[in-house]
Short mmCIF file of C-alpha atoms and ligand atoms in Angstrom, two decimals:
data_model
loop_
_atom_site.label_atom_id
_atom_site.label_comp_id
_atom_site.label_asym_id
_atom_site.label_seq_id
_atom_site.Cartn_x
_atom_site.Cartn_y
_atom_site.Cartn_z
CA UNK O 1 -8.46 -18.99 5.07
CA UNK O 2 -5.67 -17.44 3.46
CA UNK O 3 -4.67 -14.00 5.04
CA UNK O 4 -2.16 -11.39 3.10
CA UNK O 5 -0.85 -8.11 4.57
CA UNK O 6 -0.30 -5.24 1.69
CA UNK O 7 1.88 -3.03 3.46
CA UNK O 8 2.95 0.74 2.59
CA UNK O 9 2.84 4.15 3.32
CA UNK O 10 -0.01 4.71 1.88
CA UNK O 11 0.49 8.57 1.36
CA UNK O 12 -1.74 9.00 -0.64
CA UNK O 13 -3.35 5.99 -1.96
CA UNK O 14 -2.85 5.69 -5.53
CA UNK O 15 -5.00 4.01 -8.22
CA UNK O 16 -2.05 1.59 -8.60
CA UNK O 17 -2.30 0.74 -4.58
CA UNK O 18 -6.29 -0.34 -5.36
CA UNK O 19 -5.27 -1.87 -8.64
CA UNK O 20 -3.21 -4.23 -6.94
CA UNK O 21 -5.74 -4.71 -3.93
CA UNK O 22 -8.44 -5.66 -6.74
CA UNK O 23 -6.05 -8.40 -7.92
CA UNK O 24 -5.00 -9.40 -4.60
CA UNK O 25 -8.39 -10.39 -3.80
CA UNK O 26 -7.95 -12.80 -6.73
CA UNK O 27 -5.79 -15.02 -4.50
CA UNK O 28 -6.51 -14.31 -0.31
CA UNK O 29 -9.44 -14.44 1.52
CA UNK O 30 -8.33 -11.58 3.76
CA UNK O 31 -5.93 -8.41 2.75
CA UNK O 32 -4.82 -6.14 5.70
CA UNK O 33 -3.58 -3.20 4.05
CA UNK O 34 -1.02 -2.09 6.98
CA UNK O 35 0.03 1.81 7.05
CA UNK O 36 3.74 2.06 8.03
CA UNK O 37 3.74 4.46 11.23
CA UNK O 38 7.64 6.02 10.08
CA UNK O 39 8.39 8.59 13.03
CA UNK O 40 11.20 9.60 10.78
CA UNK O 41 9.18 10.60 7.58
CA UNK O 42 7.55 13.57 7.13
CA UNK O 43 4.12 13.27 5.87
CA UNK O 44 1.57 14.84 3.69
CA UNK O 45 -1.08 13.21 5.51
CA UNK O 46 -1.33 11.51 8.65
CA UNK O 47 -1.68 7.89 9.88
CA UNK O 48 -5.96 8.64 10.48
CA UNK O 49 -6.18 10.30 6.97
CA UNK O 50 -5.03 7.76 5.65
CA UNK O 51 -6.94 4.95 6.74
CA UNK O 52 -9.86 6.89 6.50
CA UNK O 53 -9.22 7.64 3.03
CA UNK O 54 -8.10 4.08 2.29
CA UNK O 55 -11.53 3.16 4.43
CA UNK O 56 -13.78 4.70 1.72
CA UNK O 57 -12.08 4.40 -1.60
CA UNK O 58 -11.72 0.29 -0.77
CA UNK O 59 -15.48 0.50 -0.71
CA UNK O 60 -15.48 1.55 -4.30
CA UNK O 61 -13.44 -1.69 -5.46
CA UNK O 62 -14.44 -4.92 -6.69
CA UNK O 63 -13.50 -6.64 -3.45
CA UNK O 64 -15.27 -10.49 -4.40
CA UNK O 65 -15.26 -12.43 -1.18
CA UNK O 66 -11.99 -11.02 -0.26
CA UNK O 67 -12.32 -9.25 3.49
CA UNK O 68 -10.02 -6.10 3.26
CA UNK O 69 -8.95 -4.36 6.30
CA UNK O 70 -6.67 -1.56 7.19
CA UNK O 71 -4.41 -1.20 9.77
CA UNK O 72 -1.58 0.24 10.82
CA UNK O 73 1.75 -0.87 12.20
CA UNK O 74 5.13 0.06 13.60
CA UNK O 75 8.89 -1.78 13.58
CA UNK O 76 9.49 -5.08 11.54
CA UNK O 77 6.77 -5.87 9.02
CA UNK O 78 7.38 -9.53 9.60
CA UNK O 79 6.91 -9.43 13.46
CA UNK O 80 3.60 -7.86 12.53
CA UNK O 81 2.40 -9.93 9.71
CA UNK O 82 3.29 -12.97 12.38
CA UNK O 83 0.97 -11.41 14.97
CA UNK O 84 -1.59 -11.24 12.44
CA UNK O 85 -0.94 -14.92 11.59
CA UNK O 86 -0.61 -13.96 7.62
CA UNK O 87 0.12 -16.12 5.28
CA UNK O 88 2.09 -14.08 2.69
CA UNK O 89 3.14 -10.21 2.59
CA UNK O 90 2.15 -8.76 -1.21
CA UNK O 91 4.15 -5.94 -2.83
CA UNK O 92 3.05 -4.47 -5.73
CA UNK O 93 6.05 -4.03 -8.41
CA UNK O 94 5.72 -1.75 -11.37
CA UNK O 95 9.00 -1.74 -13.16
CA UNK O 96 12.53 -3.59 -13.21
CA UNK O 97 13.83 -0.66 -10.90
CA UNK O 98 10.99 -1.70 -7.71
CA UNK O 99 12.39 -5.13 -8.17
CA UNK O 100 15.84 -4.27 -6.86
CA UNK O 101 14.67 -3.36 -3.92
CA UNK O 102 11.99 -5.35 -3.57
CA UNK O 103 14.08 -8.22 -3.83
CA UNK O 104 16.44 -7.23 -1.02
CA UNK O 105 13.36 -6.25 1.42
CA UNK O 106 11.56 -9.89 0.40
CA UNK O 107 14.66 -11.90 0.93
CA UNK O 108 15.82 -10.10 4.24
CA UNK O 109 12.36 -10.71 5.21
CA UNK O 110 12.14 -14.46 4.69
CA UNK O 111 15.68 -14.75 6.76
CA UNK O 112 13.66 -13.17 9.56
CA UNK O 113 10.29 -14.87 9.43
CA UNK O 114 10.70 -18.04 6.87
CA UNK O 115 7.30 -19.11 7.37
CA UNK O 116 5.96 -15.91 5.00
CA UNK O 117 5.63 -15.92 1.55
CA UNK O 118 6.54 -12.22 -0.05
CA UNK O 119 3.70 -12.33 -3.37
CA UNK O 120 4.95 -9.88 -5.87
CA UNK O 121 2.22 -8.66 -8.14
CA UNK O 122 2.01 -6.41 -11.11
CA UNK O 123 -0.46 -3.50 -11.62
CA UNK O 124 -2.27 -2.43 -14.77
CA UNK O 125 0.17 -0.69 -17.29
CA UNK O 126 -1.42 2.67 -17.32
CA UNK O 127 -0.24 2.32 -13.18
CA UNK O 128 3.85 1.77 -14.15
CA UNK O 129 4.70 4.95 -13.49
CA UNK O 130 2.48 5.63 -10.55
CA UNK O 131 3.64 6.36 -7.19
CA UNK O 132 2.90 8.39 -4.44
CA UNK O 133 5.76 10.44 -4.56
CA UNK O 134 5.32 11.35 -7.77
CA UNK O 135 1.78 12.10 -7.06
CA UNK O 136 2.82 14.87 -4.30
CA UNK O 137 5.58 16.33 -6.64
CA UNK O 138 2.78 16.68 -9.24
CA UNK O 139 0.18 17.89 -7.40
CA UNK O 140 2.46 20.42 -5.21
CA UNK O 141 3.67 22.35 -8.76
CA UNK O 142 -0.18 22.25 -9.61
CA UNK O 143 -0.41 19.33 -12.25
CA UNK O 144 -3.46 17.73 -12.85
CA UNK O 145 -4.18 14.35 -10.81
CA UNK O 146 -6.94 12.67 -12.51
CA UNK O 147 -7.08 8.92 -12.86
CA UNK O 148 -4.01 8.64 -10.67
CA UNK O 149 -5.82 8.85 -7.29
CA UNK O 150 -9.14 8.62 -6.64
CA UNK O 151 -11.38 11.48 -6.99
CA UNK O 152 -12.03 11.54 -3.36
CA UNK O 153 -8.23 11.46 -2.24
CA UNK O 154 -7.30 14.48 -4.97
CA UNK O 155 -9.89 16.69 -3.42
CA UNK O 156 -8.66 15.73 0.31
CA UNK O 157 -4.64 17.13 -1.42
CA UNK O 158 -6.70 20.49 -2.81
CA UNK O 159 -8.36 20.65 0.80
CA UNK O 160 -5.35 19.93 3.03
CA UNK O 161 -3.42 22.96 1.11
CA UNK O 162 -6.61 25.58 1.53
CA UNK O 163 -5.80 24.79 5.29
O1 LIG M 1 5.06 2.14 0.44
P1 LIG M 1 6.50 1.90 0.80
O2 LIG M 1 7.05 3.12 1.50
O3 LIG M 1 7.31 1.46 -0.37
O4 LIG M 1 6.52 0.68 1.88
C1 LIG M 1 7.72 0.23 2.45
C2 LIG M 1 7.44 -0.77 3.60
C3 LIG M 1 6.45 -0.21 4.60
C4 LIG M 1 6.90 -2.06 3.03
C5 LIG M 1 8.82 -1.08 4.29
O5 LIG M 1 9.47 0.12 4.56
C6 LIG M 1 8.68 -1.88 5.58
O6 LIG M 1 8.31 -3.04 5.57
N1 LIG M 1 8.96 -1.22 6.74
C7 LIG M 1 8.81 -1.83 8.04
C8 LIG M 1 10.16 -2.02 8.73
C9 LIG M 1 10.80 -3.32 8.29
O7 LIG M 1 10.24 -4.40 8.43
N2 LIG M 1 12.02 -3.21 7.75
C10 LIG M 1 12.77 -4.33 7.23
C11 LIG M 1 12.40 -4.59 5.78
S1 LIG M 1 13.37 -5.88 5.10
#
């Protein structure tokens, strides 16, 4: 039973997040996709819109036998991954300028918690240049969305700004 944790903020899910979720299932049994709780980040949505957002649109992938769950957690993303006895943390990385950082945060990481494998995984071109902050930025000066999120996630954005 091989158990990964896909961390992230999560805010919003992207089509790139699900992308790489789809191919995770490829290689674990069990994927806990684990919503960083950041008191110092401001938000578009909150911590329960997001899982319940990530809830249903994980329903809509192509999950094989792969168990996905979603969770959230607070402090170091090793101490957590430990307490859910995971095997291996997977980051998605889209261009040469994730991997910086990614690098750093895997390495750092592994000094803390050795036993746990960082997985770095690539998503579907048409996803390189997907992210969630680009997302907001687009959507707050009124661009169009589709095909980055899901359809169900763009129409929570257009909802949450009604008020
Ligand atoms: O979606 P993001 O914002 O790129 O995800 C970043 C995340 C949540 C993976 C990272 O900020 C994290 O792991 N935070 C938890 C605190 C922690 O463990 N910090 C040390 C990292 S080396």
């Amino acid at each position: 039973m091989r158990r990964a944790i896909y961390p992230g903020s999560f805010d919003p899910v992207t089509n790139g997040h699900l992308d790489i979720i789809e191919r995770g299932c490829k290689l674990f049994d069990e994927i806990i996709i684990a919503i960083l709780v950041n008191p110092e980040k401001q938000p578009f949505f909150s911590i329960e819109d997001r899982r319940e957002m990530l809830e249903a649109v994980l329903k809509t992938i192509e999950c094989r036998n792969c168990t996905l769950r979603v969770d959230d957690f607070k402090g170091l993303l090793v101490h957590y991954a430990v307490e859910r006895e995971a095997h291996a943390i997977v980051r998605g990385i889209r261009a040469i300028s994730d991997y910086e950082y990614e690098l750093q945060m895997a390495l750092m990481n592994r000094r803390l918690e050795p036993s746990i494998e960082t997985v770095f995984m690539m998503p579907a071109e048409k996803y390189s240049y997907v992210s969630s902050r680009l997302v907001k930025e687009v959507f707050q000066l009124g661009g169009e969305l589709n095909g980055l999120v899901p359809p169900l996630v763009e129409a929570r954005m257009k909802e949450k700004v009604k008020g």
